[in-house]
Short mmCIF file of C-alpha atoms in Angstrom, two decimals:
data_model
loop_
_atom_site.label_atom_id
_atom_site.label_comp_id
_atom_site.label_asym_id
_atom_site.label_seq_id
_atom_site.Cartn_x
_atom_site.Cartn_y
_atom_site.Cartn_z
CA MET A 1 -9.46 37.25 -6.65
CA ALA A 2 -7.03 35.10 -8.58
CA ARG A 3 -4.77 32.83 -6.54
CA PRO A 4 -0.99 33.11 -6.97
CA GLN A 5 0.68 30.55 -9.15
CA PRO A 6 2.24 27.70 -7.09
CA SER A 7 5.67 28.10 -8.70
CA HIS A 8 5.91 31.62 -7.26
CA TRP A 9 5.25 30.96 -3.58
CA LEU A 10 6.90 27.52 -3.41
CA GLN A 11 10.35 29.04 -3.84
CA ASP A 12 10.29 30.80 -0.46
CA LEU A 13 8.35 29.79 2.66
CA SER A 14 9.63 32.40 5.07
CA LYS A 15 6.22 34.00 5.75
CA SER A 16 3.08 32.58 7.34
CA HIS A 17 0.75 33.36 4.43
CA GLN A 18 3.01 31.34 2.10
CA TRP A 19 2.62 28.31 4.39
CA ARG A 20 -1.17 28.81 4.29
CA HIS A 21 -1.07 28.81 0.49
CA LEU A 22 0.96 25.60 0.52
CA LEU A 23 -1.40 23.92 3.02
CA ARG A 24 -4.49 24.84 1.01
CA ALA A 25 -2.90 23.68 -2.23
CA THR A 26 -1.87 20.36 -0.63
CA LEU A 27 -5.36 19.77 0.78
CA ARG A 28 -6.82 20.64 -2.62
CA GLU A 29 -4.65 17.96 -4.24
CA CYS A 30 -5.89 15.48 -1.61
CA THR A 31 -9.47 16.04 -2.77
CA TYR A 32 -8.48 15.17 -6.37
CA LEU A 33 -7.01 11.74 -5.53
CA PRO A 34 -8.76 8.97 -7.50
CA ASP A 35 -9.04 6.58 -4.53
CA PRO A 36 -11.73 7.27 -1.85
CA ILE A 37 -9.69 5.85 1.03
CA ALA A 38 -6.60 7.79 -0.05
CA ARG A 39 -8.56 11.05 -0.20
CA GLU A 40 -9.66 10.78 3.42
CA TYR A 41 -6.41 9.40 4.82
CA MET A 42 -4.07 11.84 3.07
CA ARG A 43 -6.18 14.81 4.11
CA ASN A 44 -6.06 13.78 7.78
CA HIS A 45 -2.37 12.96 7.47
CA VAL A 46 -1.49 16.37 6.00
CA ILE A 47 -3.51 18.23 8.64
CA SER A 48 -1.91 16.25 11.48
CA ARG A 49 1.61 16.95 10.14
CA TYR A 50 0.98 20.69 9.87
CA ARG A 51 -0.60 20.81 13.34
CA ALA A 52 2.36 18.93 14.82
CA VAL A 53 4.75 21.53 13.43
CA SER A 54 2.60 24.51 14.44
CA SER A 55 2.16 23.21 18.01
CA ARG A 56 5.92 23.41 18.59
CA ARG A 57 5.77 27.21 18.23
CA VAL A 58 9.14 27.30 16.53
CA LYS A 59 10.16 28.55 13.13
CA ALA A 60 10.04 25.83 10.53
CA GLY A 61 13.51 25.00 9.21
CA PRO A 62 14.65 24.07 5.72
CA GLN A 63 14.01 20.35 6.35
CA THR A 64 10.37 21.01 7.24
CA ALA A 65 9.92 23.20 4.18
CA HIS A 66 11.49 20.57 1.93
CA ALA A 67 9.19 17.86 3.35
CA ALA A 68 6.10 20.04 2.82
CA LYS A 69 7.09 20.84 -0.77
CA HIS A 70 7.84 17.17 -1.46
CA ALA A 71 4.42 16.08 -0.12
CA PHE A 72 2.69 18.62 -2.36
CA SER A 73 4.75 17.48 -5.37
CA VAL A 74 3.95 13.79 -4.77
CA LEU A 75 0.21 14.47 -4.53
CA ARG A 76 0.20 16.67 -7.60
CA ARG A 77 2.10 14.13 -9.73
CA ALA A 78 -0.16 11.34 -8.45
CA ASN A 79 -3.21 13.27 -9.67
CA GLU A 80 -1.49 13.87 -13.01
CA GLY A 81 -1.28 10.10 -13.54
CA TYR A 82 2.36 9.37 -12.71
CA GLN A 83 2.41 5.74 -11.62
CA ARG A 84 5.12 5.81 -8.94
CA PRO A 85 3.72 8.76 -6.94
CA LEU A 86 0.23 7.30 -7.18
CA GLU A 87 1.48 3.92 -5.98
CA LYS A 88 3.28 5.62 -3.09
CA VAL A 89 0.08 7.39 -2.03
CA LEU A 90 -1.94 4.16 -2.21
CA LEU A 91 0.64 2.22 -0.17
CA LEU A 92 0.59 4.91 2.52
CA SER A 93 -3.21 5.11 2.59
CA TYR A 94 -3.77 1.35 2.84
CA GLY A 95 -1.09 0.83 5.49
CA ARG A 96 1.44 -1.08 3.40
CA THR A 97 4.09 1.48 4.38
CA GLY A 98 4.35 4.46 6.68
CA LYS A 99 2.66 5.37 9.94
CA ARG A 100 -0.62 3.60 9.30
CA ARG A 101 1.13 0.24 8.93
CA HIS A 102 2.26 0.51 12.55
CA ALA A 103 -1.28 1.40 13.64
CA LEU A 104 -2.82 -1.58 11.79
CA LEU A 105 -0.13 -3.87 13.18
CA ALA A 106 -0.87 -2.70 16.72
CA ASP A 107 -4.59 -3.28 16.16
CA MET A 108 -3.92 -6.79 14.87
CA LEU A 109 -1.83 -7.69 17.91
CA GLY A 110 -4.30 -6.05 20.29
CA ASN A 111 -7.29 -7.94 18.89
CA HIS A 112 -5.59 -11.27 19.63
CA LEU A 113 -4.89 -10.65 23.30
CA PRO A 114 -6.62 -12.92 25.88
CA GLN A 115 -10.37 -12.37 25.73
CA ASN A 116 -11.54 -14.73 28.50
CA THR A 117 -10.35 -16.13 31.81
CA ALA A 118 -8.95 -19.41 30.45
CA SER A 119 -6.86 -17.70 27.75
CA LEU A 120 -5.70 -15.10 30.27
CA LYS A 121 -4.42 -17.80 32.64
CA GLU A 122 -2.62 -19.49 29.78
CA TYR A 123 -1.11 -16.15 28.76
CA LEU A 124 0.14 -15.44 32.29
CA LEU A 125 1.78 -18.87 32.53
CA GLN A 126 3.96 -18.16 29.50
CA ALA A 127 7.63 -17.33 29.89
CA PRO A 128 8.63 -13.66 30.19
CA GLU A 129 9.21 -11.78 26.96
CA PHE A 130 12.27 -12.89 24.92
CA THR A 131 13.49 -15.30 27.61
CA ASP A 132 14.02 -19.06 27.20
CA GLY A 133 10.70 -20.73 26.43
CA TRP A 134 9.16 -17.55 24.99
CA GLU A 135 7.20 -17.85 21.76
CA PRO A 136 5.96 -15.00 19.54
CA PRO A 137 2.20 -14.56 19.10
CA VAL A 138 0.58 -17.17 16.87
CA ILE A 139 -0.84 -14.48 14.60
CA VAL A 140 2.67 -13.10 13.97
CA LYS A 141 4.08 -16.52 13.12
CA SER A 142 1.18 -17.26 10.77
CA LEU A 143 1.49 -13.90 8.98
CA ALA A 144 5.28 -14.26 8.67
CA LEU A 145 4.83 -17.72 7.12
CA ALA A 146 2.28 -16.29 4.67
CA HIS A 147 4.78 -13.59 3.64
CA VAL A 148 7.49 -16.15 2.94
CA GLN A 149 5.15 -18.34 0.89
CA ASN A 150 3.79 -15.47 -1.22
CA PRO A 151 5.99 -14.82 -4.31
CA VAL A 152 4.32 -11.46 -4.99
CA VAL A 153 5.48 -10.04 -1.64
CA THR A 154 9.00 -11.36 -2.06
CA THR A 155 9.41 -9.91 -5.58
CA ASN A 156 7.89 -6.45 -4.92
CA ARG A 157 10.35 -5.71 -2.10
CA ILE A 158 8.05 -3.08 -0.57
CA ARG A 159 9.02 -4.29 2.90
CA PRO A 160 12.28 -6.04 3.93
CA LEU A 161 12.23 -9.77 3.29
CA ILE A 162 11.76 -12.21 6.17
CA LYS A 163 14.82 -14.45 6.17
CA LYS A 164 14.18 -16.50 9.31
CA LEU A 165 10.88 -17.77 10.75
CA SER A 166 12.49 -18.31 14.16
CA PRO A 167 15.29 -16.58 16.10
CA PRO A 168 18.70 -17.74 14.78
CA ILE A 169 20.28 -18.63 18.13
CA PRO A 170 23.61 -20.49 17.78
CA LYS A 171 24.42 -23.28 20.21
CA GLU A 172 27.89 -21.96 21.01
CA ASN A 173 29.64 -18.61 20.88
CA SER A 174 32.98 -17.85 19.21
CA TRP A 175 34.85 -19.32 22.23
CA GLY A 176 32.99 -22.63 22.01
CA LYS A 177 30.95 -21.96 25.15
CA GLU A 178 27.20 -21.89 25.68
CA LEU A 179 25.54 -18.65 24.71
CA SER A 180 24.66 -16.44 27.68
CA GLU A 181 21.05 -15.76 28.61
CA SER A 182 21.34 -12.02 27.90
CA ARG A 183 22.71 -12.75 24.43
CA ARG A 184 19.88 -15.16 23.62
CA LYS A 185 17.36 -12.60 24.81
CA THR A 186 18.92 -9.92 22.60
CA ILE A 187 18.79 -12.18 19.53
CA ARG A 188 15.10 -12.94 20.11
CA ARG A 189 14.24 -9.27 20.58
CA ARG A 190 16.09 -8.21 17.41
CA TRP A 191 14.53 -11.02 15.37
CA TYR A 192 11.04 -10.13 16.60
CA ASN A 193 11.44 -6.39 15.84
CA THR A 194 12.88 -7.18 12.41
CA THR A 195 9.98 -9.51 11.65
CA LEU A 196 7.41 -6.90 12.68
CA SER A 197 9.08 -4.33 10.42
CA SER A 198 8.59 -6.69 7.46
CA LEU A 199 4.92 -7.58 8.01
CA MET A 200 2.03 -6.04 6.10
CA PRO A 201 -1.05 -6.38 8.33
CA PRO A 202 -4.64 -6.84 7.12
CA ILE A 203 -6.89 -3.80 6.70
CA PRO A 204 -10.35 -3.27 8.28
CA LYS A 205 -13.26 -5.21 6.84
CA LYS A 206 -15.06 -2.14 5.46
CA GLU A 207 -12.00 -0.99 3.55
CA LEU A 208 -11.39 -4.49 2.22
CA GLU A 209 -14.98 -4.73 0.96
CA LEU A 210 -14.62 -1.31 -0.67
CA LEU A 211 -11.36 -2.35 -2.34
CA ASP A 212 -12.90 -5.57 -3.65
CA GLY A 213 -15.91 -3.61 -4.91
CA LEU A 214 -13.70 -1.15 -6.78
CA ILE A 215 -11.84 -4.01 -8.44
CA SER A 216 -14.96 -5.94 -9.43
CA GLY A 217 -16.87 -2.82 -10.48
CA THR A 218 -19.76 -3.27 -8.03
CA VAL A 219 -18.79 0.04 -6.39
CA LYS A 220 -19.36 2.89 -8.79
CA TRP A 221 -16.29 5.01 -9.49
CA SER A 222 -15.60 8.03 -11.63
CA PRO A 223 -12.57 10.33 -11.82
CA VAL A 224 -12.71 13.50 -9.74
CA LYS A 225 -13.11 16.63 -11.82
CA ARG A 226 -10.59 19.36 -11.14
CA ARG A 227 -11.83 22.88 -10.76
CA LYS A 228 -10.91 25.46 -13.35
CA VAL A 229 -7.70 27.41 -12.89
CA LEU A 230 -8.44 31.03 -12.02
CA PHE A 231 -5.06 32.47 -12.93
CA GLU A 232 -3.56 32.71 -16.39
CA LYS A 233 -0.03 31.64 -17.09
CA THR A 234 2.17 34.47 -18.24
CA LYS A 235 3.60 33.91 -21.67
CA PRO A 236 7.40 34.05 -21.78
CA GLN A 237 8.92 36.78 -23.86
CA PRO A 238 10.40 35.54 -27.14
CA GLU A 239 14.17 35.32 -27.16
CA SER A 240 16.38 36.08 -30.10
CA GLU A 241 17.88 33.19 -32.04
CA LEU A 242 21.40 34.41 -31.26
CA PHE A 243 20.70 34.46 -27.51
CA GLN A 244 19.25 30.94 -27.61
CA LEU A 245 22.27 29.68 -29.52
CA LEU A 246 24.75 31.22 -27.07
CA ALA A 247 22.84 30.30 -23.90
CA LYS A 248 21.37 26.87 -24.73
CA GLY A 249 23.43 25.68 -27.64
CA PRO A 250 22.07 24.26 -30.89
CA GLU A 251 18.46 23.15 -30.83
CA LYS A 252 17.97 19.44 -30.19
CA GLY A 253 15.41 17.11 -31.60
CA ASP A 254 12.77 15.18 -29.69
CA THR A 255 14.20 13.30 -26.69
CA PHE A 256 12.81 11.24 -23.81
CA ALA A 257 14.26 13.53 -21.13
CA ALA A 258 10.78 14.61 -20.05
CA TYR A 259 9.80 10.97 -19.42
CA ALA A 260 12.97 9.84 -17.64
CA ASN A 261 11.08 9.53 -14.33
CA GLY A 262 7.89 8.14 -15.83
CA ARG A 263 5.10 9.59 -17.88
CA PRO A 264 1.62 10.76 -16.92
CA HIS A 265 -1.27 8.40 -17.61
CA GLU A 266 -4.90 9.24 -18.13
CA ILE A 267 -6.68 8.23 -14.94
CA THR A 268 -9.43 5.92 -16.15
CA ALA A 269 -11.33 3.04 -14.57
CA ARG A 270 -9.13 0.52 -16.36
CA PHE A 271 -5.95 2.21 -15.16
CA MET A 272 -7.20 2.37 -11.56
CA ARG A 273 -8.34 -1.27 -11.54
CA ARG A 274 -4.78 -2.29 -12.33
CA GLN A 275 -3.53 -0.21 -9.41
CA TRP A 276 -6.15 -1.63 -7.05
CA ARG A 277 -5.50 -5.19 -8.21
CA ARG A 278 -1.77 -4.76 -7.59
CA LEU A 279 -2.52 -3.25 -4.18
CA SER A 280 -4.97 -6.01 -3.29
CA SER A 281 -2.26 -8.63 -3.82
CA LEU A 282 -0.37 -7.03 -0.90
CA VAL A 283 -3.30 -7.17 1.54
CA PRO A 284 -3.57 -10.45 3.51
CA ARG A 285 -7.02 -11.90 4.24
CA LEU A 286 -7.34 -13.34 7.74
CA TYR A 287 -9.55 -16.40 8.30
CA TRP A 288 -9.92 -19.11 10.93
CA ASN A 289 -9.11 -22.65 9.79
CA PRO A 290 -11.53 -24.93 11.68
CA TYR A 291 -9.58 -28.11 10.79
CA LEU A 292 -6.20 -26.89 12.01
CA GLU A 293 -7.80 -24.59 14.61
CA LYS A 294 -5.35 -21.85 13.68
CA TRP A 295 -5.41 -18.42 12.09
CA ARG A 296 -4.36 -18.46 8.46
CA PHE A 297 -3.90 -15.85 5.73
CA THR A 298 -4.67 -15.84 2.02
CA TRP A 299 -3.53 -13.44 -0.69
CA ASP A 300 -5.21 -12.10 -3.80
CA SER A 301 -3.65 -12.47 -7.22
CA PRO A 302 -2.29 -9.34 -8.98
CA LYS A 303 -3.91 -10.52 -12.23
CA ASP A 304 -7.27 -11.97 -13.14
CA VAL A 305 -7.15 -15.76 -12.81
CA PRO A 306 -9.83 -17.80 -14.65
CA ALA A 307 -11.99 -19.87 -12.34
CA LEU A 308 -11.32 -23.60 -12.65
CA ALA A 309 -14.37 -24.62 -10.61
CA PHE A 310 -17.92 -23.46 -9.98
CA ASP A 311 -20.36 -23.90 -7.12
CA LEU A 312 -23.51 -26.00 -7.46
CA SER A 313 -26.70 -25.42 -5.56
CA SER A 314 -28.05 -28.22 -3.39
CA ASN A 315 -30.99 -28.94 -5.73
CA VAL A 316 -28.76 -29.67 -8.75
CA ASP A 317 -27.67 -33.23 -9.48
CA PRO A 318 -24.02 -33.26 -10.68
CA SER A 319 -24.50 -36.62 -12.46
CA GLY A 320 -27.17 -35.09 -14.68
CA ILE A 321 -24.76 -32.36 -15.81
CA PHE A 322 -22.08 -34.86 -16.86
CA GLN A 323 -24.72 -37.03 -18.56
CA SER A 324 -25.86 -34.09 -20.69
CA LEU A 325 -22.26 -33.34 -21.61
CA LYS A 326 -21.77 -36.94 -22.80
CA GLN A 327 -24.86 -36.75 -24.95
CA GLU A 328 -23.67 -33.49 -26.54
CA ARG A 329 -20.31 -35.05 -27.39
CA LYS A 330 -21.97 -38.11 -28.95
CA ALA A 331 -24.15 -35.85 -31.05
CA GLU A 332 -21.08 -33.98 -32.30
CA ARG A 333 -19.33 -37.24 -33.27
CA LYS A 334 -22.23 -38.50 -35.39
CA PRO A 335 -21.59 -38.24 -39.17
CA PRO A 336 -23.78 -35.82 -41.10
CA PRO A 337 -26.80 -37.41 -42.82
CA GLN A 338 -26.27 -38.46 -46.44
CA GLN A 339 -28.32 -36.75 -49.07
#
């Protein structure tokens, strides 16, 4: 049996079977997403949103219907190759924005809690939260510093910019007196919450390896094939020239009105590598610096950067390489033999 055309049942969502059609169509668009992580995350996200609404046992209002239609529209335009909807889906799936960013941030902070007795004693001896002598976690300070030093993060403006790396506590208030303890505590709490809202946490190791493999081409990728449409679009009845003139005015030439909000791109490997490379530049890489004995973060470049150095194995003598280069240059400088 042929399925109804989406434009028919999207206009009214007053009945339960229309919501089922919308849910199935949204999940179908999730399976067509060109990114493997986005396919899994968006499917689980859509199901959880629909279950949260259905568990309330109340009639969905116009705001809920608008949000459901908007989610379906974003996924459909992302699969059609529109760059902004596709970028929005990738940012949500990789935790750069949205609900998953909070989950990754909580995992990052939870993994750096005291793991042994010595660190636990040191943690308990710290000052209470946001009081005088309190310091934010080291991992938060290191990640905030990495955000400030990365020009890609500051220019993309995906998250709010970090303006201060420490709480801006003035020495005196407007009356020239020392700031009260409650006021200092409030400033620290607001600064800490604002800083957390600006951070983009690292992603799990498996997802990072998959992202790097998609960029380098070591992980095989091919666009998802859409299934054939079972329904046929009804052809509009031809209108008379007089009716078109009275209703729509004189016929216009070719304009860019259809591409005012972007244009669809063909989803190819080259197109997706650009999206993944741009996304990878927003994912921090966490590593332990043995010299400073601190956690540090590095960022990937949004464009391919030529390597200015190469690694040598232990059984290769570097002096021999430079010696051979000198001999090649001398051979090039020699004049050609005379005939």
